[in-house]
């Protein structure tokens, strides 16, 4: 796995300080009110996580490229990013996870999961770009809790060809070159849409999840196993609201409905050492 290494950082807080410059390079500097013409519209909201803690979430809408991005930092320092590419019917999830240096891990570890974007999962990019909030200090909590979705990822994505699937993949998954996963059922859909088969790599037969133990059951950290990772989108506009009026013959847009959605990913890892978060407490 091509992950940058770092040694001699004694604490998680020290690792965070060292990681910040790299994250700025990965994510770009924050866009202010004075962003230039054509720049994605950004909305920053305070959201309540499932454990009750509050964090800031950044949502960006790029109506020119018909895409939406979301970013938030979990209390443990993990940076979760999400992009919806409406043109290509692609969702990209990325997690930058702080490594446990005392256990021999790298400074951070990156994971990327790519799945099909379904119709009406999230509001259109044009509608997202127009969102404003009256009270920036308010803490938002999703109106609708959408069920946990379990995904078994059995196909690797070829990073060098990933731009053929979505132009956002290279930027999102640059630090996860060897850990970009998707599902065969989504691959079949994209192939029907004309995506080249060179984008995807079917994993060897001996890496099938049915043949391997879960990483939390494996003692030898050098052995392959099935890794699990869960993440949640704490707050995002999932639907447009329509209102009725005596003065208007047809319903009109009058707001948004917010949702929370959690995901559980299972995927192949060549070594348990790369999946130490999936250990029993």
Coordinates of C-alpha atoms in Angstrom, one line a residue:
X1 CA 0.0 0.0 0.0
X2 CA 1.5 3.4 -1.0
X3 CA 0.9 5.4 2.1
X4 CA 3.2 8.1 3.5
X5 CA 5.0 7.1 6.6
X6 CA 6.0 9.1 9.7
X7 CA 7.7 8.2 12.9
X8 CA 8.4 9.9 16.2
X9 CA 5.0 11.6 16.7
X10 CA 4.1 10.8 20.4
X11 CA 0.4 11.7 20.5
X12 CA -2.8 11.8 18.3
X13 CA -2.9 15.6 18.8
X14 CA 0.6 15.9 17.5
X15 CA -0.3 13.7 14.5
X16 CA -3.2 16.0 13.8
X17 CA -0.9 19.1 13.7
X18 CA 1.4 17.4 11.3
X19 CA -1.5 16.2 9.2
X20 CA -3.1 19.6 8.7
X21 CA -0.7 21.0 6.0
X22 CA -1.3 17.8 4.0
X23 CA -5.0 18.0 4.4
X24 CA -4.9 21.6 3.1
X25 CA -3.1 20.4 0.0
X26 CA -5.6 17.6 -0.5
X27 CA -8.7 19.6 0.1
X28 CA -7.7 23.1 -1.0
X29 CA -8.0 26.3 1.0
X30 CA -11.5 27.2 2.3
X31 CA -13.5 29.3 0.0
X32 CA -14.7 32.5 1.4
X33 CA -17.6 34.8 0.4
X34 CA -15.3 36.4 -2.1
X35 CA -14.7 33.3 -4.2
X36 CA -14.3 34.0 -7.9
X37 CA -16.9 33.5 -10.5
X38 CA -17.5 29.9 -11.4
X39 CA -16.2 28.7 -8.0
X40 CA -18.4 26.1 -6.2
X41 CA -20.9 27.5 -3.7
X42 CA -20.1 26.6 -0.2
X43 CA -22.3 26.2 2.9
X44 CA -20.9 25.6 6.4
X45 CA -23.3 24.2 9.0
X46 CA -22.9 23.0 12.5
X47 CA -24.3 19.4 12.8
X48 CA -25.0 17.0 15.6
X49 CA -23.4 13.6 15.2
X50 CA -25.0 10.3 16.3
X51 CA -23.1 10.3 19.5
X52 CA -24.4 13.8 20.4
X53 CA -21.2 15.7 19.7
X54 CA -21.2 18.7 17.4
X55 CA -18.9 19.3 14.4
X56 CA -18.8 21.6 11.4
X57 CA -19.7 20.3 8.0
X58 CA -18.8 21.8 4.7
X59 CA -21.1 21.4 1.7
X60 CA -20.1 22.5 -1.8
X61 CA -22.2 22.6 -4.9
X62 CA -20.7 22.9 -8.4
X63 CA -23.6 23.4 -10.8
X64 CA -21.2 23.7 -13.8
X65 CA -19.9 20.2 -13.2
X66 CA -23.1 19.0 -11.7
X67 CA -21.6 17.7 -8.5
X68 CA -21.9 18.1 -4.7
X69 CA -19.2 17.5 -2.1
X70 CA -19.5 17.2 1.7
X71 CA -16.7 17.1 4.3
X72 CA -16.7 16.7 8.1
X73 CA -14.2 15.7 10.8
X74 CA -15.1 13.0 13.3
X75 CA -14.2 13.5 17.0
X76 CA -11.3 11.0 16.6
X77 CA -9.7 13.2 14.0
X78 CA -10.9 11.1 10.9
X79 CA -11.7 13.3 7.9
X80 CA -14.8 12.0 6.0
X81 CA -15.4 13.3 2.5
X82 CA -18.2 12.6 0.1
X83 CA -18.8 13.5 -3.6
X84 CA -21.9 13.0 -5.7
X85 CA -21.2 13.1 -9.4
X86 CA -24.6 13.5 -11.1
X87 CA -23.2 13.4 -14.6
X88 CA -21.5 10.0 -14.1
X89 CA -24.0 8.4 -11.6
X90 CA -21.1 8.0 -9.1
X91 CA -20.7 8.5 -5.3
X92 CA -17.2 8.6 -3.8
X93 CA -16.6 8.2 -0.1
X94 CA -13.2 8.9 1.4
X95 CA -11.9 8.5 4.9
X96 CA -8.5 9.8 6.1
X97 CA -7.9 7.8 9.3
X98 CA -5.2 8.8 11.8
X99 CA -2.7 5.9 12.2
X100 CA -1.8 4.3 15.5
X101 CA 1.9 5.0 15.4
X102 CA 2.7 3.0 18.6
X103 CA 1.3 -0.1 16.6
X104 CA 3.6 0.5 13.7
X105 CA 1.0 2.2 11.4
X106 CA 1.7 5.1 9.1
X107 CA 0.7 8.7 10.0
X108 CA -2.6 8.3 8.4
X109 CA -4.5 5.8 6.2
X110 CA -6.8 6.5 3.3
X111 CA -9.8 4.5 2.1
X112 CA -12.0 5.2 -0.9
X113 CA -15.4 3.5 -1.7
X114 CA -17.1 4.1 -5.0
X115 CA -20.8 3.2 -5.5
X116 CA -23.6 4.0 -7.9
X117 CA -25.5 7.3 -7.4
X118 CA -29.3 6.5 -7.5
X119 CA -32.0 9.0 -8.6
X120 CA -33.3 11.2 -5.9
X121 CA -30.7 10.3 -3.3
X122 CA -29.7 13.9 -2.8
X123 CA -31.0 17.3 -4.1
X124 CA -29.7 18.6 -7.5
X125 CA -26.5 20.6 -7.5
X126 CA -28.4 23.7 -8.7
X127 CA -30.7 23.6 -5.7
X128 CA -27.8 23.0 -3.3
X129 CA -25.9 26.0 -4.7
X130 CA -28.9 28.2 -3.8
X131 CA -29.1 27.1 -0.1
X132 CA -28.6 29.8 2.6
X133 CA -28.9 29.6 6.3
X134 CA -30.4 32.4 8.5
X135 CA -28.6 31.4 11.7
X136 CA -25.0 30.0 11.2
X137 CA -24.7 29.3 14.9
X138 CA -27.6 26.9 15.0
X139 CA -26.9 23.2 15.4
X140 CA -28.6 21.2 12.7
X141 CA -30.0 17.7 13.2
X142 CA -31.4 15.6 10.3
X143 CA -35.1 15.4 10.0
X144 CA -35.0 11.9 8.6
X145 CA -32.7 9.0 9.7
X146 CA -32.3 6.8 6.7
X147 CA -31.4 3.1 7.4
X148 CA -27.9 1.7 7.7
X149 CA -26.8 0.4 4.3
X150 CA -24.4 -2.7 4.2
X151 CA -22.1 -2.9 1.2
X152 CA -19.8 -5.8 0.3
X153 CA -17.1 -4.4 -2.0
X154 CA -15.6 -7.1 -4.2
X155 CA -13.9 -5.1 -7.0
X156 CA -10.9 -2.8 -7.0
X157 CA -10.8 0.4 -9.0
X158 CA -7.7 1.1 -11.1
X159 CA -6.6 4.5 -10.0
X160 CA -4.7 5.3 -13.2
X161 CA -7.9 4.8 -15.2
X162 CA -10.3 6.2 -12.6
X163 CA -10.9 9.5 -14.4
X164 CA -12.9 7.5 -17.0
X165 CA -15.3 6.7 -14.2
X166 CA -15.5 10.1 -12.6
X167 CA -13.2 13.2 -13.0
X168 CA -13.4 13.6 -9.2
X169 CA -11.8 10.2 -8.4
X170 CA -8.2 11.3 -8.9
X171 CA -8.5 14.2 -6.4
X172 CA -10.6 12.3 -3.9
X173 CA -8.6 9.0 -3.9
X174 CA -5.0 10.2 -4.6
X175 CA -3.9 9.0 -1.1
X176 CA -5.8 5.7 -1.4
X177 CA -4.3 4.3 -4.7
X178 CA -4.4 0.7 -3.5
X179 CA -7.5 0.9 -1.5
X180 CA -10.3 2.0 -3.8
X181 CA -13.2 -0.5 -3.8
X182 CA -16.6 -0.9 -5.5
X183 CA -19.2 -3.6 -6.2
X184 CA -19.8 -5.9 -9.1
X185 CA -23.4 -4.8 -9.4
X186 CA -22.4 -1.2 -9.7
X187 CA -19.6 -2.1 -12.2
X188 CA -22.2 -3.8 -14.5
X189 CA -24.3 -0.6 -14.5
X190 CA -21.3 1.6 -15.4
X191 CA -20.2 -0.7 -18.1
X192 CA -23.7 -0.4 -19.6
X193 CA -23.2 3.4 -19.5
X194 CA -20.0 3.1 -21.6
X195 CA -17.3 3.2 -18.9
X196 CA -14.2 1.2 -20.1
X197 CA -13.6 -2.1 -18.4
X198 CA -9.9 -1.1 -17.7
X199 CA -11.2 1.0 -14.8
X200 CA -12.0 -2.1 -12.8
X201 CA -9.9 -5.0 -11.4
X202 CA -11.7 -8.1 -10.3
X203 CA -10.0 -9.4 -7.1
X204 CA -8.3 -12.8 -7.2
X205 CA -10.5 -15.8 -6.3
X206 CA -8.6 -16.4 -3.0
X207 CA -9.6 -12.9 -1.8
X208 CA -13.3 -13.6 -1.8
X209 CA -14.9 -12.4 1.4
X210 CA -16.7 -15.8 1.9
X211 CA -13.3 -17.5 2.0
X212 CA -11.5 -15.1 4.4
X213 CA -12.0 -14.4 8.2
X214 CA -12.9 -11.0 9.4
X215 CA -9.9 -8.9 10.5
X216 CA -11.2 -8.7 14.1
X217 CA -10.9 -12.6 14.2
X218 CA -7.3 -12.7 12.9
X219 CA -4.4 -12.6 15.4
X220 CA -1.5 -12.5 12.8
X221 CA -1.3 -8.9 11.6
X222 CA 0.4 -10.0 8.4
X223 CA -2.5 -12.2 7.2
X224 CA -5.2 -11.1 4.7
X225 CA -8.7 -10.7 6.0
X226 CA -12.1 -9.0 5.4
X227 CA -12.0 -5.4 6.9
X228 CA -15.0 -3.5 8.0
X229 CA -15.4 0.3 8.1
X230 CA -18.4 2.4 8.9
X231 CA -19.1 6.0 8.3
X232 CA -22.1 8.4 8.4
X233 CA -23.2 11.5 6.6
X234 CA -24.6 13.4 9.5
X235 CA -26.6 16.0 7.7
X236 CA -27.4 16.5 4.0
X237 CA -30.3 17.9 1.9
X238 CA -31.9 14.8 0.5
X239 CA -35.2 16.1 -0.9
X240 CA -36.8 19.3 -2.0
X241 CA -40.0 20.4 -0.3
X242 CA -42.9 21.6 -2.4
X243 CA -45.7 23.9 -1.1
X244 CA -49.2 24.6 -2.4
X245 CA -50.8 28.1 -2.6
X246 CA -54.1 29.4 -3.8
X247 CA -52.3 32.0 -5.8
X248 CA -50.2 29.4 -7.7
X249 CA -51.7 26.7 -10.0
X250 CA -48.8 24.2 -9.4
X251 CA -46.7 23.3 -6.3
X252 CA -43.5 25.3 -5.9
X253 CA -40.2 24.6 -4.2
X254 CA -40.2 26.0 -0.7
X255 CA -37.3 24.3 1.2
X256 CA -35.4 21.1 1.7
X257 CA -35.7 18.0 3.8
X258 CA -32.5 16.9 5.6
X259 CA -31.3 13.3 6.1
X260 CA -28.7 11.3 8.0
X261 CA -27.4 8.2 6.3
X262 CA -24.9 5.5 7.7
X263 CA -22.9 3.0 5.6
X264 CA -21.1 -0.2 6.6
X265 CA -18.4 -1.3 4.1
X266 CA -16.8 -4.8 4.0
X267 CA -13.7 -5.2 1.8
X268 CA -10.5 -7.2 1.3
X269 CA -7.3 -6.1 3.1
X270 CA -4.0 -7.8 2.3
X271 CA -2.9 -7.5 6.0
X272 CA -4.7 -7.1 9.2
X273 CA -2.1 -4.4 10.1
X274 CA -4.0 -2.1 7.7
X275 CA -7.3 -2.6 9.5
X276 CA -6.5 -2.2 13.2
X277 CA -9.6 -0.1 13.9
X278 CA -11.6 -3.3 13.3
X279 CA -10.4 -5.0 16.4
X280 CA -12.6 -6.2 19.3
X281 CA -12.4 -3.7 22.3

